[in-house]
XYZ file of C-alpha atoms in Angstrom:
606
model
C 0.351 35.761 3.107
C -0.616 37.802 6.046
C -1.720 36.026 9.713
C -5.014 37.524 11.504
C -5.138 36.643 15.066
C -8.541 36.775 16.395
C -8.863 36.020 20.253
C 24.898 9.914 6.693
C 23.109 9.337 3.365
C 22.934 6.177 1.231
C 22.735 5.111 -2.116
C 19.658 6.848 -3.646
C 16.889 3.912 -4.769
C 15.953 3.646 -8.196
C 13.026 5.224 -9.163
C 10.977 6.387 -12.096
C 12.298 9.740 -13.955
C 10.285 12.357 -12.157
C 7.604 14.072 -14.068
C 7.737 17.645 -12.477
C 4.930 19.612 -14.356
C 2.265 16.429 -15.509
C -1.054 17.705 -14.132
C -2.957 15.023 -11.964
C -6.951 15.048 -11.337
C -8.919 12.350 -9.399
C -10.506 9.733 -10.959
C -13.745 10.616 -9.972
C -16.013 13.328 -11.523
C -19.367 14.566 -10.836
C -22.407 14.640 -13.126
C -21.713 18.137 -14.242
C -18.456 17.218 -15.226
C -19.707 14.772 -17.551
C -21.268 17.032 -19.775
C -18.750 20.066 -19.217
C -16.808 21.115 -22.507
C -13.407 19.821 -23.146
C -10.652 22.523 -22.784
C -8.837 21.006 -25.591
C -10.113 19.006 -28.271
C -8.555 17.404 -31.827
C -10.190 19.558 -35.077
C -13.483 18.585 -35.195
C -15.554 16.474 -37.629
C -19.006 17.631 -38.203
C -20.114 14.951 -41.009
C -17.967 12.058 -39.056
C -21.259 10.079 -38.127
C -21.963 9.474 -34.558
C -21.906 5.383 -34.488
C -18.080 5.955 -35.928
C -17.094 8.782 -33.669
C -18.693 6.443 -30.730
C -17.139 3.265 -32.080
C -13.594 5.119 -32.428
C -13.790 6.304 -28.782
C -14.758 2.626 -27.859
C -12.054 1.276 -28.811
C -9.564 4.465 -27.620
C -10.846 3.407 -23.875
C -10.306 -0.386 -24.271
C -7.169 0.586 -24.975
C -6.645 2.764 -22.305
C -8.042 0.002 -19.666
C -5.469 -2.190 -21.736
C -2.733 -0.047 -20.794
C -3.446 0.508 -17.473
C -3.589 -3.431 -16.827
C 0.063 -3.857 -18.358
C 1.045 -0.574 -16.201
C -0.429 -2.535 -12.814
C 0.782 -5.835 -13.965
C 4.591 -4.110 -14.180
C 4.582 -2.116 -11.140
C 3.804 -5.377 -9.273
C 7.158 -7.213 -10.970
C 9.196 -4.150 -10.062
C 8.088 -4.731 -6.646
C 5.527 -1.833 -6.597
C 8.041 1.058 -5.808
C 6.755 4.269 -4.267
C 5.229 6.956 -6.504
C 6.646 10.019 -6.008
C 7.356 12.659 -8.121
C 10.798 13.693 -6.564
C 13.900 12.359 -6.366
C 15.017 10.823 -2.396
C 17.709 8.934 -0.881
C 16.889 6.313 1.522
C 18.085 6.977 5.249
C 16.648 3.822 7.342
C 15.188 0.687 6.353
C 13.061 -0.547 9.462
C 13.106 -4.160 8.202
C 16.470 -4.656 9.824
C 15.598 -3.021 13.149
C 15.471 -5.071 16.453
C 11.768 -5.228 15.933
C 11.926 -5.052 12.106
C 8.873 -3.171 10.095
C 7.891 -2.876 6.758
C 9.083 0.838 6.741
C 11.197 3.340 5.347
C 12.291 6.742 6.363
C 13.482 8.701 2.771
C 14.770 12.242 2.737
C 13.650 13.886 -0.035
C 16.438 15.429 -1.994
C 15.634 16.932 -5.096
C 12.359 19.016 -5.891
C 12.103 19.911 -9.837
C 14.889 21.207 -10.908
C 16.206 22.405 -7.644
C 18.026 20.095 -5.488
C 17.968 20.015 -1.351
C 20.887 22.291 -1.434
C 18.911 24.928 -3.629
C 15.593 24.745 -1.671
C 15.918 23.932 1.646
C 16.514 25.991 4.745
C 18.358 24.065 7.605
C 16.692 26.790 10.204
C 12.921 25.677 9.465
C 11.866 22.634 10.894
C 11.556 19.615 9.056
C 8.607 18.413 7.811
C 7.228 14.258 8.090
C 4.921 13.586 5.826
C 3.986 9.598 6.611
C 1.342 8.419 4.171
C -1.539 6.041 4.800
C -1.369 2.375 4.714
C -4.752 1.717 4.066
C -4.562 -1.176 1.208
C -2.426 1.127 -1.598
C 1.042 2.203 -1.790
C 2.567 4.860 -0.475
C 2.533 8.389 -2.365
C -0.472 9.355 -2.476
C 1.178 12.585 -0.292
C 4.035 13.096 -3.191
C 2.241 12.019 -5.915
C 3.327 15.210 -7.930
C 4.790 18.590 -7.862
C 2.125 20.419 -6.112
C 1.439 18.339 -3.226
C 2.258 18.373 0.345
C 5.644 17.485 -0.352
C 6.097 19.910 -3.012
C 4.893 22.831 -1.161
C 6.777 21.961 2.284
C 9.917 22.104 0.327
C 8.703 24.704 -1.736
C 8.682 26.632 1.796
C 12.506 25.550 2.097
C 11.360 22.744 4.806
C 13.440 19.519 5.062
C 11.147 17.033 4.184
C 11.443 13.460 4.538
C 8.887 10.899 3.717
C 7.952 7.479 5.693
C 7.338 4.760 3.088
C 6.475 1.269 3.523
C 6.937 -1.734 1.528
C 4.150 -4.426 0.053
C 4.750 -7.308 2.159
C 4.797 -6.978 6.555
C 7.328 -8.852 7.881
C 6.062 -11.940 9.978
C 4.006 -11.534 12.574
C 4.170 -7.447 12.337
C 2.236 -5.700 15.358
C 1.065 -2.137 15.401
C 3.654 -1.870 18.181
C 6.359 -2.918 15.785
C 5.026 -0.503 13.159
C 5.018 2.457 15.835
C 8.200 2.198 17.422
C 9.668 2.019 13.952
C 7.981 5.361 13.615
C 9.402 6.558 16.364
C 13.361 6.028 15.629
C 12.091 7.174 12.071
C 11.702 11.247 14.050
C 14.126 10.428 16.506
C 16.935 10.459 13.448
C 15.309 13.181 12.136
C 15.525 15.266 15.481
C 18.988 14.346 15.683
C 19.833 15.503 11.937
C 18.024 18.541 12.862
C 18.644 19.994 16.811
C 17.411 23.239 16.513
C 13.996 22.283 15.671
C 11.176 20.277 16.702
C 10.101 17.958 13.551
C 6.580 18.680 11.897
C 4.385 15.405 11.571
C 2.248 15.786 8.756
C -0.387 12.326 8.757
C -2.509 11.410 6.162
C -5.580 9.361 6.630
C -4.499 6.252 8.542
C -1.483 7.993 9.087
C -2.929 10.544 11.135
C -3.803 8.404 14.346
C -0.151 6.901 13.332
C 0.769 10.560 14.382
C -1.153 11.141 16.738
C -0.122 7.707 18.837
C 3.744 9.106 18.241
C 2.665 12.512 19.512
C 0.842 10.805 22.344
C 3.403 7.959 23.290
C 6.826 10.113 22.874
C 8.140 12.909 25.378
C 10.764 14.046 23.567
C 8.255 14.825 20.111
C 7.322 18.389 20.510
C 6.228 19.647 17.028
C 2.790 20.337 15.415
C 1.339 17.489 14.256
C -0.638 18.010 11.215
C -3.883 15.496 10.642
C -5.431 15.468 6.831
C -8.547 13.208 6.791
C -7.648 11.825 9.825
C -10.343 9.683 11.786
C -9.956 9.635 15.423
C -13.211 9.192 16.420
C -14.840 5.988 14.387
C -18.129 6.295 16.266
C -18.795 9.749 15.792
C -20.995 11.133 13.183
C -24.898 10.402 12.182
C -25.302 7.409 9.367
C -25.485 9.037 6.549
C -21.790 9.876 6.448
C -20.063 6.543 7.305
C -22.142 4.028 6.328
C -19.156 1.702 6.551
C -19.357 1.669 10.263
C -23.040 -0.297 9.652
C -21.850 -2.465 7.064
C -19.043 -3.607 9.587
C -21.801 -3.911 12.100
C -24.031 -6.379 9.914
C -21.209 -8.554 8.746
C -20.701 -9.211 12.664
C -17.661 -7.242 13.675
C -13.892 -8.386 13.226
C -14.052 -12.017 12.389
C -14.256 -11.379 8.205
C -11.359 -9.352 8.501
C -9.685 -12.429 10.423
C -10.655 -14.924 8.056
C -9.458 -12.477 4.900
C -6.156 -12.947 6.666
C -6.173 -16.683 7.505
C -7.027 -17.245 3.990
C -4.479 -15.021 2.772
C -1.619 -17.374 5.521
C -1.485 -14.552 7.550
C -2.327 -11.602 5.288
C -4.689 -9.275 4.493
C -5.007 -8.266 1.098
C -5.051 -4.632 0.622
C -7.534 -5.055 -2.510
C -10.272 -6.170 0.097
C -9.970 -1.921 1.355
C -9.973 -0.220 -1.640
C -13.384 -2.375 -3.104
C -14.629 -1.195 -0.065
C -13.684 2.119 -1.256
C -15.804 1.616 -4.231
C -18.540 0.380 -2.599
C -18.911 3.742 -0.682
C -20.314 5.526 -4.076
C -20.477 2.624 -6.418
C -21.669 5.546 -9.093
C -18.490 7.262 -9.024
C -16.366 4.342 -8.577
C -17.965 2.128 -11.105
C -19.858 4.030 -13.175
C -18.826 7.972 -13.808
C -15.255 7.306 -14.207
C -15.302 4.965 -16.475
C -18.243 7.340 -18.534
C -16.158 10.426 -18.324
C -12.780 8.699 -20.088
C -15.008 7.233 -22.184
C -16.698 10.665 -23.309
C -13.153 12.003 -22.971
C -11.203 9.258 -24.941
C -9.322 11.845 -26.872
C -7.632 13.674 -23.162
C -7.967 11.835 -20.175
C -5.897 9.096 -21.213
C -2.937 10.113 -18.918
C -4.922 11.582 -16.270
C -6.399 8.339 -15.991
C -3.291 6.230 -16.088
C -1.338 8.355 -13.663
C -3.995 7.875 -10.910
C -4.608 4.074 -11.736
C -1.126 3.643 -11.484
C -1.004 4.901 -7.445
C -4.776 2.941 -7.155
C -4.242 -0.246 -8.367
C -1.431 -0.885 -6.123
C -2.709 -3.048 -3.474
C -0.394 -3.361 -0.508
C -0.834 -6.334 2.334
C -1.490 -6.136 6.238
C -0.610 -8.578 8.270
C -3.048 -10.898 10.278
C -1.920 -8.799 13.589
C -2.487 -5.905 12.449
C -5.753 -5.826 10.772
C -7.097 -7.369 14.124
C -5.342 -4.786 15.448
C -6.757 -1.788 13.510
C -10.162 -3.441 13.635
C -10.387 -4.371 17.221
C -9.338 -0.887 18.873
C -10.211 1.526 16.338
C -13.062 0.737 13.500
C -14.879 -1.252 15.991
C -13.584 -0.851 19.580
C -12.920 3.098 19.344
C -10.286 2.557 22.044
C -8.488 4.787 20.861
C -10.438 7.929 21.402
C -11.518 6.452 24.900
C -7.610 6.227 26.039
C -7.834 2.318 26.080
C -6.155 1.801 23.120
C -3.048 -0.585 24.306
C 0.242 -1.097 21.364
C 1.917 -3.756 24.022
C 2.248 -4.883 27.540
C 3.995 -1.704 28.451
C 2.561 1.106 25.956
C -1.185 2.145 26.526
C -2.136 5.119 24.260
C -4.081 7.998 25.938
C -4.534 11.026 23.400
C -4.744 13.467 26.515
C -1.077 13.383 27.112
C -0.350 15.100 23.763
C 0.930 18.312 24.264
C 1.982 19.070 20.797
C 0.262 21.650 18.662
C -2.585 20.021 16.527
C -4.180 21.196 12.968
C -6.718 19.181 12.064
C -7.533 19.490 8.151
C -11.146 18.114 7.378
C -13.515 18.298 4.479
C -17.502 17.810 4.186
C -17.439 16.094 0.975
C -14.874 13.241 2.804
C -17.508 10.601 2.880
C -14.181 8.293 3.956
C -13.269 10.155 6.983
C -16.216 13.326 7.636
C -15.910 16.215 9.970
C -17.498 14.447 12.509
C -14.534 11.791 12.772
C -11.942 13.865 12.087
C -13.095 16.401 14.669
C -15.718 14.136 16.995
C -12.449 13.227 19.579
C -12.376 16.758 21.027
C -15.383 17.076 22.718
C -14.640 13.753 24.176
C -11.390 14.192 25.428
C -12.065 17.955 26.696
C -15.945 17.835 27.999
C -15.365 21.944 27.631
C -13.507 24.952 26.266
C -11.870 25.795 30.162
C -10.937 22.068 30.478
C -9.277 22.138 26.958
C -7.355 25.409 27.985
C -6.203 23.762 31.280
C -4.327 21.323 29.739
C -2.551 24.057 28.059
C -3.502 22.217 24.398
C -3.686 23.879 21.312
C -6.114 22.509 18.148
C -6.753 24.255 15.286
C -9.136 22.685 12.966
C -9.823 23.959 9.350
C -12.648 22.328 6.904
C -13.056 22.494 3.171
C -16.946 22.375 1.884
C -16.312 20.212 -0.904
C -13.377 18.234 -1.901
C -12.884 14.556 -1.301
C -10.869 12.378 0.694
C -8.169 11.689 -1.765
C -8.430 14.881 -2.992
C -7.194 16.383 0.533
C -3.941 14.812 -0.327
C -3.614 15.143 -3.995
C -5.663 17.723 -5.300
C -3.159 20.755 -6.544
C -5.351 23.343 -5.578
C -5.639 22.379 -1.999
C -1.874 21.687 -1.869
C -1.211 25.196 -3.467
C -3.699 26.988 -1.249
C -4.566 25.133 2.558
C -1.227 23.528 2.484
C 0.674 26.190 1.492
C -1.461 27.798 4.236
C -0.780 25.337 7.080
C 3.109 25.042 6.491
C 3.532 28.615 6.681
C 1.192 29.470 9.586
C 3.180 27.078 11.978
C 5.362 29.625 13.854
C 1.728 31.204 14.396
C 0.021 28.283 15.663
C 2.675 27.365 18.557
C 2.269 31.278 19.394
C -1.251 30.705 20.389
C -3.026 30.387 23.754
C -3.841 27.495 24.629
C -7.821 26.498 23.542
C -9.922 25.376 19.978
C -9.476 27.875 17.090
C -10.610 27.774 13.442
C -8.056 28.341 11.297
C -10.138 30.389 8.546
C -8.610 31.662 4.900
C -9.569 34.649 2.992
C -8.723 34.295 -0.757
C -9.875 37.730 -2.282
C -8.940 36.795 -5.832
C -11.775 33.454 -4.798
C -13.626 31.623 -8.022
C -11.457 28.698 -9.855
C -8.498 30.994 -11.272
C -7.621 32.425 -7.444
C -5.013 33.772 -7.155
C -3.617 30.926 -4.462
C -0.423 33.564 -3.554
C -2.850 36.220 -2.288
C -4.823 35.178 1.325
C -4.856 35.687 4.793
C -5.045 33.706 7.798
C -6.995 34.311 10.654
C -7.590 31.938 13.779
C -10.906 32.659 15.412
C -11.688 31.136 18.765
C -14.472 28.286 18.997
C -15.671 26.718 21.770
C -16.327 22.876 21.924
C -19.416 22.621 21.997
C -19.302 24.792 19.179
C -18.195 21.554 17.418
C -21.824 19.977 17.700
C -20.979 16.670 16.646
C -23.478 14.183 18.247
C -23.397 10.555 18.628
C -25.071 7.612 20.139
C -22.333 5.658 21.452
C -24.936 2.713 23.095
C -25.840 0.951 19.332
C -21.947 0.414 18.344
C -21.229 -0.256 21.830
C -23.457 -3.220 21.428
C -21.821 -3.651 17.897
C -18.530 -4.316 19.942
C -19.594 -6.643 22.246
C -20.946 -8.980 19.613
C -17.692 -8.919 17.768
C -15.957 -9.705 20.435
C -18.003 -12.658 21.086
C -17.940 -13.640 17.885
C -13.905 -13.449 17.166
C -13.900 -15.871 20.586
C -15.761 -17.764 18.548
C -14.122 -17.779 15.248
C -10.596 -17.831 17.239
C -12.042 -20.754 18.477
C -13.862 -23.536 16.604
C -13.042 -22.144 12.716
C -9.514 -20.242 12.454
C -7.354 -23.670 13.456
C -9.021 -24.832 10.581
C -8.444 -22.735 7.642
C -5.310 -21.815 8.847
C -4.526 -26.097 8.407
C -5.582 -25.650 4.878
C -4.081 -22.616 3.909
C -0.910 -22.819 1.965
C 1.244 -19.988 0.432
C -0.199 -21.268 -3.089
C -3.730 -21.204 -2.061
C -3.296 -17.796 -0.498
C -1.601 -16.455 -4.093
C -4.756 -17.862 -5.919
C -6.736 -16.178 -3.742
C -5.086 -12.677 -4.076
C -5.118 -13.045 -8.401
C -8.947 -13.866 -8.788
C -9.657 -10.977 -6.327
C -12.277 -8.782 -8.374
C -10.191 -5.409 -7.868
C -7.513 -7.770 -9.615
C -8.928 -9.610 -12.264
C -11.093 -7.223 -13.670
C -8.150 -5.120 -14.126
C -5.659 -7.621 -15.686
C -8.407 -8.976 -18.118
C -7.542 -6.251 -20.175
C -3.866 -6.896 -20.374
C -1.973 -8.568 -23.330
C -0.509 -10.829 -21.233
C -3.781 -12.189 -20.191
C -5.987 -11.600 -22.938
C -4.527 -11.984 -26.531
C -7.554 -10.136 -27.917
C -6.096 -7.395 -26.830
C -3.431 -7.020 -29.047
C -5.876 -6.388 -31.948
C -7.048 -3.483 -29.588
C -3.981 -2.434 -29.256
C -2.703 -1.830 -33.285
C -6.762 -0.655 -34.168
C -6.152 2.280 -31.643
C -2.949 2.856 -32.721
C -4.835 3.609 -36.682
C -7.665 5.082 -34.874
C -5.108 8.043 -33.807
C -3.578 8.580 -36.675
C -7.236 9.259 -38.614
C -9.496 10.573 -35.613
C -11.697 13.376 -36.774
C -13.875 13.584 -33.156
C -17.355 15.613 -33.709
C -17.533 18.973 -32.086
C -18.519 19.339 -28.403
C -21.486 20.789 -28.986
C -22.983 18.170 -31.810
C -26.424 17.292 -30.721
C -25.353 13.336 -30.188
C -22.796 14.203 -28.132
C -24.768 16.536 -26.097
C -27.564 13.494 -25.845
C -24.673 10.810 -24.933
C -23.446 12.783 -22.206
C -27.196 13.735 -20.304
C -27.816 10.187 -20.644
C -24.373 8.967 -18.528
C -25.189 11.649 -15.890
C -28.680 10.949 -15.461
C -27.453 6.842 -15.461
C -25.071 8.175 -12.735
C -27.908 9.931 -10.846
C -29.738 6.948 -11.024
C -27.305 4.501 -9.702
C -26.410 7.168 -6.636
C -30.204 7.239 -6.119
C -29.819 3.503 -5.880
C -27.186 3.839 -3.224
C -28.880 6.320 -1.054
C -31.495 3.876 -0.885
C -29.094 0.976 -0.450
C -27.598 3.482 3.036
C -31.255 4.010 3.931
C -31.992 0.271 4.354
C -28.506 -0.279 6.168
C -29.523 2.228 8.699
C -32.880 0.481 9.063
C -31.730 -3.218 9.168
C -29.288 -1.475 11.700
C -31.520 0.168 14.056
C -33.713 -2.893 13.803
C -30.725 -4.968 15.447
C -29.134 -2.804 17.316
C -31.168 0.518 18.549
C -31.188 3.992 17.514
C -28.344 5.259 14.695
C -27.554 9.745 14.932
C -29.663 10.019 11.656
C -28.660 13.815 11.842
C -25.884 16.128 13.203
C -24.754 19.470 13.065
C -21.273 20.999 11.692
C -19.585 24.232 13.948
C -21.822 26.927 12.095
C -25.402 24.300 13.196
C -25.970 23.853 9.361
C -26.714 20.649 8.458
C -23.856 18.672 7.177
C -23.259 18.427 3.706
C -24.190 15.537 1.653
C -20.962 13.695 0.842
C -19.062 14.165 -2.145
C -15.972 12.399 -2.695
C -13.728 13.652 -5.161
């Protein structure tokens, strides 16, 4: 790669054997993929007729589904472990601290077939990667080889990984959660004196960074933000519809309630369903078509992402008010009034540290505009930025997804890759904005990912153009303040008197993202079992017809114009949100502009 400048260990945990070169996709594909041609296929069976071929792949994904319930259903009784594909040793367990947290720090000690010893060089500076806690489990950063993890030590960083653990303890604050944090790169600056620790957040994760950077003197490393939203209010509609549907259901109060019926917790299924509801087509619809259509090879592709989805961790009541209250709703946080405690008020302008700031336009879960929308307000210019002797470099992708940001290989191989070794680079910089672009000659979808350059071209903030109308969710924030008074008040007593543990566990297992899982499981359904030893036959006889068999080609327009339909559906459903919206509450940004004044992309979420 070549830089442009323009302008005391214990007991390892047990763990799953690590599966170092298992290739991992989304589960998510787009239209096109749907009819795409399989790179591998079985022989194929011209005169196998199409009702059998169809009936034999039926019964190949019910059997899949059935596997992936027992596979969710086991995780759970092992106590839903983290899924990482390397081998770690864990260094401090936060749930014994003075103000105990459901968090771990791990160091990550073996990479492949190379162990820390191997791989690592003590001189670099080590590298945090703390993953989201947004209603899954943590690994969604280390989920396999080539991943953020993967390529930091694949640098020869230390790396060390911040975990957390299903259940909060009682009465958990954000404070608790953040000071834990901060002993978590204290021990890590103290294992390593020679240099400052690299924070690499993930989603949620990312304002988790970014408080750490804000709130501790000592913390002097880049901080690296991936999908990070900073700036909830930021944006036009189109992009975040969540941010209405919050609006409409009256503010904070339903995510108090999920927690008083849950006796104090929020279940994390209750974030990923609203996940699914972003792009109900994708969610529900195309990946379910595509492993049908692909019964014969996405079976582990499948599994090894359900595996990390359908682990649904818990929030505490505190902290979901919390989150809700000063960031989704609130935006405190970007407006320096976000306050952790008594004595701890978080004000982004005192970070000093170096920032990257990775973003994508088809992140319909965090877009540009929230990952980037916090500049502009914190710096009203360019000269002010530059007089507080900051650094940001931001970097976008046009098209991958939020998850894919994290997991996809070819972003870990390439921007990652990029980032990690671009750091000395970025702390040599004057202070001011830059763009962090990367030329990849070899380009198309075999690029060469060792053969780029990096260049940092100056920007200016209002470069950014990211416009907002503050006043409508302003008004969104005053009535859910008035109506958590209210809740607080006259209904909460109550449902927290009739809540037990047992009623709160009944709750969780007839949650949809739950049940319509574990229908499918043998242990549940006894049906199942006939599935089970009919796929097993179905294997040993399946003659598949070719790719290009006229029925085939038919079955596979037909799910993509069914998905087409169903997104139709949903841009309609977005349109009448903004409308019912405005109607209530004023004017909604219907359009904004990305750095280049293009019109920002229409979402799509990998």
């Amino acid at each position: 790669m070549r830089f442009l400048q323009g302008g005391h260990p214990e007991k390892s945990m047990n763990r799953r054997k690590p599966t170092m070169n298992k290739s991992l996709r989304l589960a998510t594909v787009t239209p096109e993929q749907l009819t795409a041609p399989e790179t591998k296929r079985p022989s194929a069976g011209a005169n196998v007729p199409y009702a059998q071929d169809a009936f034999e792949r039926w019964v190949l994904f019910l059997d899949t589904l059935r596997e992936r319930a027992d596979n969710m259903i086991a995780h759970e009784r092992q106590g839903m472990p983290p899924l990482l594909d390397f081998d770690y040793e864990l260094l401090l367990d936060a749930r014994t601290f003075e103000r105990p947290a459901n968090y771990a720090l791990l160091r990550i000690t073996r990479a492949g077939e190379d162990c820390w010893d191997d791989c690592v060089d003590e001189a670099k500076p080590p590298v945090i990667v703390i993953d989201p806690r947004a209603g899954h489990g943590p690994g969604i950063g280390g989920f396999k080889h080539d991943s953020e993890v993967g390529m930091a030590m694949h640098e020869g960083h230390p790396v060390y990984f911040v975990i957390f653990f299903p259940e909060p303890m009682p009465g958990q604050t954000l404070a608790d959660v953040h000071y834990a944090l901060r002993d978590f790169v204290t021990e890590v600056a103290r294992r390593h004196p020679n240099a400052a620790p690299v924070l690499y957040g993930n989603c949620q994760a990312g304002w988790a960074a970014a408080l750490l950077a804000a709130d501790c003197d000592g913390l002097t490393g880049p901080i690296v933000l991936n999908g990070s939203p900073l700036s909830y209010w930021s944006g036009d509609a189109a992009t975040s519809p969540m941010r209405m549907l919050g609006a409409l259901s009256g503010g904070s109060w339903a995510a108090h309630m999920i927690a008083d019926l849950g006796d104090g917790r929020f279940d994390g299924a209750w974030l990923a369903q609203n996940f699914e509801t972003l792009q109900p087509e994708k969610a529900i619809w195309e990946k379910y078509a595509n492993l049908f259509s692909h019964a014969d090879t996405e079976r582990e592709r499948f599994l090894d992402f359900e595996r990390w989805w359908n682990g649904y961790y818990t929030l505490s009541r505190e902290e979901i008010l919390g989150i809700t209250q000063n960031l989704f709703i609130g935006n405190r946080l970007e407006q320096g009034e976000m306050q952790l405690d008594a004595h701890c008020t978080i004000d982004l302008k005192r970070i000093r540290n170096p920032i990257i700031v990775f973003a994508s336009e088809g992140d319909n879960i965090t877009p540009p505009q929230q990952a980037l929308g916090w500049i502009a307000k914190l710096y009203p210019d360019t000269d002010a930025l530059k007089a507080a002797g900051q650094r940001i470099v931001y970097m976008t992708h046009e098209t991958v997804g939020h998850l894919g940001i994290f997991v996809s290989g070819s972003v870990a191989r390439l921007q990652h890759r990029a980032i990690l070794e671009s750091l000395e680079a970025v702390e040599a910089l004057a202070p001011g904005l830059y763009e962090m672009v990367i030329d990849n000659p070899s380009g198309g979808a075999k690029r060469k990912t060792d053969d780029y350059d990096v260049r940092f071209e100056p920007r200016d903030v209002d470069d950014l153009g990211f416009g907002s109308d503050h006043g409508a969710l302003a008004q969104v924030a005053q009535m859910s303040r008035i109506n958590e008074a209210a809740y607080s008040t006259f209904v909460s007593p109550w449902i927290k008197a009739a809540t037990s543990p047992a009623s709160a566990e009944m709750l969780r297992a007839l949650h949809p993202m739950r049940w319509t899982r574990t229908m499918f499981s043998e242990r549940v359904n006894p049906w199942m079992a006939l599935v089970k030893s009919t796929a097993d036959s179905v294997r040993e006889t399946r003659d598949p017809l070719p790719k290009d068999h006229p029925a085939i080609l038919a079955e596979r327009a037909l799910f993509a114009r069914t998905g087409e339909n169903l997104g139709a559906l949903r841009k309609a459903r977005d349109a009448w949100l903004t409308h019912v919206f405005g109607a209530m509450y004023g004017s909604f940004p219907i359009a904004t502009t990305t750095q280049a004044g293009q019109p920002t992309a229409i979402p799509n979420k990998e």
